[in-house]
Amino acid sequence: EPEVTQTPSHQVTQMGQEVILRCVPISNHLYFYWYRQILGQKVEFLVSFYNNEISEKSEIFDDQFSVERPDGSNFTLKIRSTKLEDSAMYFCATGGLRGSPLHFGNGTRLTVT
Amino acid sequence: ELKVEQNPLFLSMQEGKNYTIYCNYSTTSDRLYWYRQDPGKSLESLFVLLSNGAVKQEGRLMASLDTKARLSTLHITAAVHDLSATYFCAVDITSGTYKYIFGTGTRLKVLA
C-alpha cells in the first residue's frame, strides 16, 4: 500500500534556527496537510495545500511557517526561527478526493533546545 | 470556529466490557472520520462516515454518524487489550476549503 514518507524522523535544533521538514506524498493525492501534536495530545491543524497554493491555514501558522512543493513531489514545512514551543511531533498527511480519509506519515519529532 | 469534542478523554475498562466514545462537533458537516493512534506512532484511519445515519463496523468497533445531532459514536464491544490506544474523530468542514479538524482524543486502556 502506498505510504506517506517523512524525513527526518527526529530533528534537534537550537532556538532561533531554521528547520525544514520533508514529506513525500502518495503519488496520486492532490491535497496536502501539516498537523502537529504536542506530547501525544490534540492533533492540531496547521495548513492545507492544494493546486500549488495554501488552501487554509490556522492561527498557529504564522509568518514563521511556510510550505512549498519545490519539485512536484516533495512537500516541505519550513520554520524560519524556531521557538521552544515549536517542539512537537509534526505530521504530514495527504488526501485524494473529498470524502476520503487522510493518510498520515510517521511524523517528525522536532525538539527545540 | 469549529469545535470537535470527544468524551470521555480517558477510559479505562475491563476486557469483555462494552463502551461508547462520543464525538460532538459544532458546525455542519456530513463527513466524519475515526482514527487510531498507538503511543509514539502515527494515525491510522479506521472509519469513514459520509452521510447521516451511516454505520460502519470492523471487528469489535462500530462507528455511526448523526449529522442532525452533530454526533458520532464509536462503540466498543467486548473489549480486548489490543484495542488500547488513543482514538480521534475528525470532521471535514463542508466548505470550499480543505481542513480536517480533529477531536480532543480519547485515550483507551483495556485492562486484562
mmCIF file of N, CA and C in Angstrom, chain A residues 60-108:
data_model
loop_
_atom_site.group_PDB
_atom_site.id
_atom_site.type_symbol
_atom_site.label_atom_id
_atom_site.label_comp_id
_atom_site.label_asym_id
_atom_site.label_seq_id
_atom_site.Cartn_x
_atom_site.Cartn_y
_atom_site.Cartn_z
ATOM 1 N N ILE A 60 -2.037 29.109 14.258
ATOM 2 C CA ILE A 60 -0.686 28.680 14.629
ATOM 3 C C ILE A 60 0.286 28.977 13.484
ATOM 4 N N PHE A 61 -0.185 28.866 12.284
ATOM 5 C CA PHE A 61 0.651 29.004 11.082
ATOM 6 C C PHE A 61 0.894 30.477 10.817
ATOM 7 N N ASP A 62 1.837 31.042 11.590
ATOM 8 C CA ASP A 62 2.112 32.465 11.438
ATOM 9 C C ASP A 62 3.264 32.673 10.452
ATOM 10 N N ASP A 63 3.811 33.877 10.448
ATOM 11 C CA ASP A 63 4.835 34.227 9.456
ATOM 12 C C ASP A 63 6.117 33.413 9.592
ATOM 13 N N GLN A 64 6.276 32.713 10.697
ATOM 14 C CA GLN A 64 7.465 31.881 10.873
ATOM 15 C C GLN A 64 7.376 30.586 10.080
ATOM 16 N N PHE A 65 6.189 30.249 9.640
ATOM 17 C CA PHE A 65 5.968 28.999 8.934
ATOM 18 C C PHE A 65 5.767 29.251 7.441
ATOM 19 N N SER A 66 6.221 28.313 6.642
ATOM 20 C CA SER A 66 5.911 28.354 5.218
ATOM 21 C C SER A 66 5.896 26.924 4.686
ATOM 22 N N VAL A 67 5.173 26.743 3.584
ATOM 23 C CA VAL A 67 5.122 25.440 2.936
ATOM 24 C C VAL A 67 5.379 25.633 1.459
ATOM 25 N N GLU A 68 5.924 24.600 0.851
ATOM 26 C CA GLU A 68 6.065 24.620 -0.581
ATOM 27 C C GLU A 68 6.225 23.205 -1.106
ATOM 28 N N ARG A 69 6.050 23.113 -2.409
ATOM 29 C CA ARG A 69 6.250 21.832 -3.098
ATOM 30 C C ARG A 69 7.285 22.106 -4.181
ATOM 31 N N PRO A 70 8.535 22.120 -3.784
ATOM 32 C CA PRO A 70 9.585 22.667 -4.651
ATOM 33 C C PRO A 70 9.797 21.921 -5.958
ATOM 34 N N ASP A 71 9.582 20.615 -5.976
ATOM 35 C CA ASP A 71 9.946 19.857 -7.168
ATOM 36 C C ASP A 71 8.820 18.967 -7.656
ATOM 37 N N GLY A 72 7.601 19.265 -7.257
ATOM 38 C CA GLY A 72 6.454 18.499 -7.717
ATOM 39 C C GLY A 72 6.248 17.184 -7.011
ATOM 40 N N SER A 73 7.175 16.810 -6.139
ATOM 41 C CA SER A 73 6.982 15.574 -5.392
ATOM 42 C C SER A 73 7.071 15.831 -3.894
ATOM 43 N N ASN A 74 8.188 16.408 -3.433
ATOM 44 C CA ASN A 74 8.313 16.698 -2.007
ATOM 45 C C ASN A 74 7.390 17.829 -1.586
ATOM 46 N N PHE A 75 6.955 17.760 -0.354
ATOM 47 C CA PHE A 75 6.120 18.802 0.250
ATOM 48 C C PHE A 75 6.828 19.175 1.552
ATOM 49 N N THR A 76 7.187 20.443 1.705
ATOM 50 C CA THR A 76 8.017 20.818 2.852
ATOM 51 C C THR A 76 7.329 21.823 3.755
ATOM 52 N N LEU A 77 7.688 21.755 5.023
ATOM 53 C CA LEU A 77 7.281 22.730 6.020
ATOM 54 C C LEU A 77 8.551 23.362 6.560
ATOM 55 N N LYS A 78 8.635 24.674 6.472
ATOM 56 C CA LYS A 78 9.797 25.389 6.983
ATOM 57 C C LYS A 78 9.389 26.228 8.173
ATOM 58 N N ILE A 79 10.186 26.159 9.215
ATOM 59 C CA ILE A 79 10.020 27.051 10.359
ATOM 60 C C ILE A 79 11.263 27.916 10.395
ATOM 61 N N ARG A 80 11.077 29.222 10.215
ATOM 62 C CA ARG A 80 12.224 30.099 9.991
ATOM 63 C C ARG A 80 13.074 30.299 11.239
ATOM 64 N N SER A 81 12.466 30.556 12.339
ATOM 65 C CA SER A 81 13.200 30.835 13.578
ATOM 66 C C SER A 81 12.495 30.097 14.699
ATOM 67 N N THR A 82 12.991 28.916 15.009
ATOM 68 C CA THR A 82 12.268 28.048 15.930
ATOM 69 C C THR A 82 12.241 28.590 17.356
ATOM 70 N N LYS A 83 11.133 28.291 18.020
ATOM 71 C CA LYS A 83 10.968 28.654 19.427
ATOM 72 C C LYS A 83 10.856 27.362 20.231
ATOM 73 N N LEU A 84 11.033 27.471 21.522
ATOM 74 C CA LEU A 84 10.910 26.294 22.383
ATOM 75 C C LEU A 84 9.541 25.637 22.223
ATOM 76 N N GLU A 85 8.512 26.465 22.090
ATOM 77 C CA GLU A 85 7.142 25.950 21.997
ATOM 78 C C GLU A 85 6.828 25.291 20.659
ATOM 79 N N ASP A 86 7.769 25.326 19.725
ATOM 80 C CA ASP A 86 7.589 24.602 18.463
ATOM 81 C C ASP A 86 7.922 23.126 18.618
ATOM 82 N N SER A 87 8.468 22.742 19.751
ATOM 83 C CA SER A 87 8.767 21.327 19.990
ATOM 84 C C SER A 87 7.474 20.519 19.947
ATOM 85 N N ALA A 88 7.432 19.554 19.071
ATOM 86 C CA ALA A 88 6.207 18.778 18.855
ATOM 87 C C ALA A 88 6.504 17.683 17.845
ATOM 88 N N MET A 89 5.513 16.832 17.638
ATOM 89 C CA MET A 89 5.551 15.887 16.523
ATOM 90 C C MET A 89 4.802 16.542 15.370
ATOM 91 N N TYR A 90 5.438 16.586 14.224
ATOM 92 C CA TYR A 90 4.815 17.175 13.040
ATOM 93 C C TYR A 90 4.463 16.062 12.063
ATOM 94 N N PHE A 91 3.191 16.035 11.699
ATOM 95 C CA PHE A 91 2.715 15.011 10.778
ATOM 96 C C PHE A 91 2.341 15.642 9.442
ATOM 97 N N CYS A 92 2.788 15.015 8.386
ATOM 98 C CA CYS A 92 2.313 15.315 7.046
ATOM 99 C C CYS A 92 1.169 14.357 6.744
ATOM 100 N N ALA A 93 0.144 14.844 6.082
ATOM 101 C CA ALA A 93 -0.968 13.988 5.686
ATOM 102 C C ALA A 93 -1.375 14.348 4.271
ATOM 103 N N THR A 94 -1.817 13.363 3.532
ATOM 104 C CA THR A 94 -2.265 13.626 2.176
ATOM 105 C C THR A 94 -3.620 12.985 1.947
ATOM 106 N N GLY A 95 -4.354 13.535 1.014
ATOM 107 C CA GLY A 95 -5.682 13.024 0.736
ATOM 108 C C GLY A 95 -5.987 13.049 -0.742
ATOM 109 N N GLY A 96 -6.894 12.150 -1.119
ATOM 110 C CA GLY A 96 -7.336 12.119 -2.500
ATOM 111 C C GLY A 96 -8.583 12.950 -2.664
ATOM 112 N N LEU A 97 -9.624 12.332 -3.187
ATOM 113 C CA LEU A 97 -10.873 13.054 -3.416
ATOM 114 C C LEU A 97 -11.530 13.412 -2.087
ATOM 115 N N ARG A 98 -12.385 14.426 -2.149
ATOM 116 C CA ARG A 98 -13.148 14.819 -0.967
ATOM 117 C C ARG A 98 -13.947 13.622 -0.477
ATOM 118 N N GLY A 99 -13.929 13.435 0.841
ATOM 119 C CA GLY A 99 -14.635 12.303 1.403
ATOM 120 C C GLY A 99 -13.756 11.090 1.602
ATOM 121 N N SER A 100 -12.486 11.235 1.301
ATOM 122 C CA SER A 100 -11.554 10.140 1.565
ATOM 123 C C SER A 100 -10.741 10.491 2.808
ATOM 124 N N PRO A 101 -10.299 9.491 3.547
ATOM 125 C CA PRO A 101 -9.565 9.783 4.772
ATOM 126 C C PRO A 101 -8.163 10.304 4.462
ATOM 127 N N LEU A 102 -7.596 10.992 5.410
ATOM 128 C CA LEU A 102 -6.217 11.419 5.283
ATOM 129 C C LEU A 102 -5.283 10.243 5.568
ATOM 130 N N HIS A 103 -4.172 10.233 4.836
ATOM 131 C CA HIS A 103 -3.124 9.250 5.079
ATOM 132 C C HIS A 103 -1.955 9.992 5.719
ATOM 133 N N PHE A 104 -1.542 9.524 6.866
ATOM 134 C CA PHE A 104 -0.509 10.214 7.637
ATOM 135 C C PHE A 104 0.855 9.561 7.469
ATOM 136 N N GLY A 105 1.879 10.420 7.449
ATOM 137 C CA GLY A 105 3.237 9.916 7.542
ATOM 138 C C GLY A 105 3.554 9.543 8.984
ATOM 139 N N ASN A 106 4.765 9.031 9.201
ATOM 140 C CA ASN A 106 5.163 8.594 10.536
ATOM 141 C C ASN A 106 5.579 9.737 11.452
ATOM 142 N N GLY A 107 5.665 10.930 10.892
ATOM 143 C CA GLY A 107 5.932 12.094 11.719
ATOM 144 C C GLY A 107 7.402 12.431 11.855
ATOM 145 N N THR A 108 7.651 13.700 12.151
ATOM 146 C CA THR A 108 8.990 14.177 12.520
ATOM 147 C C THR A 108 8.891 14.754 13.919
#
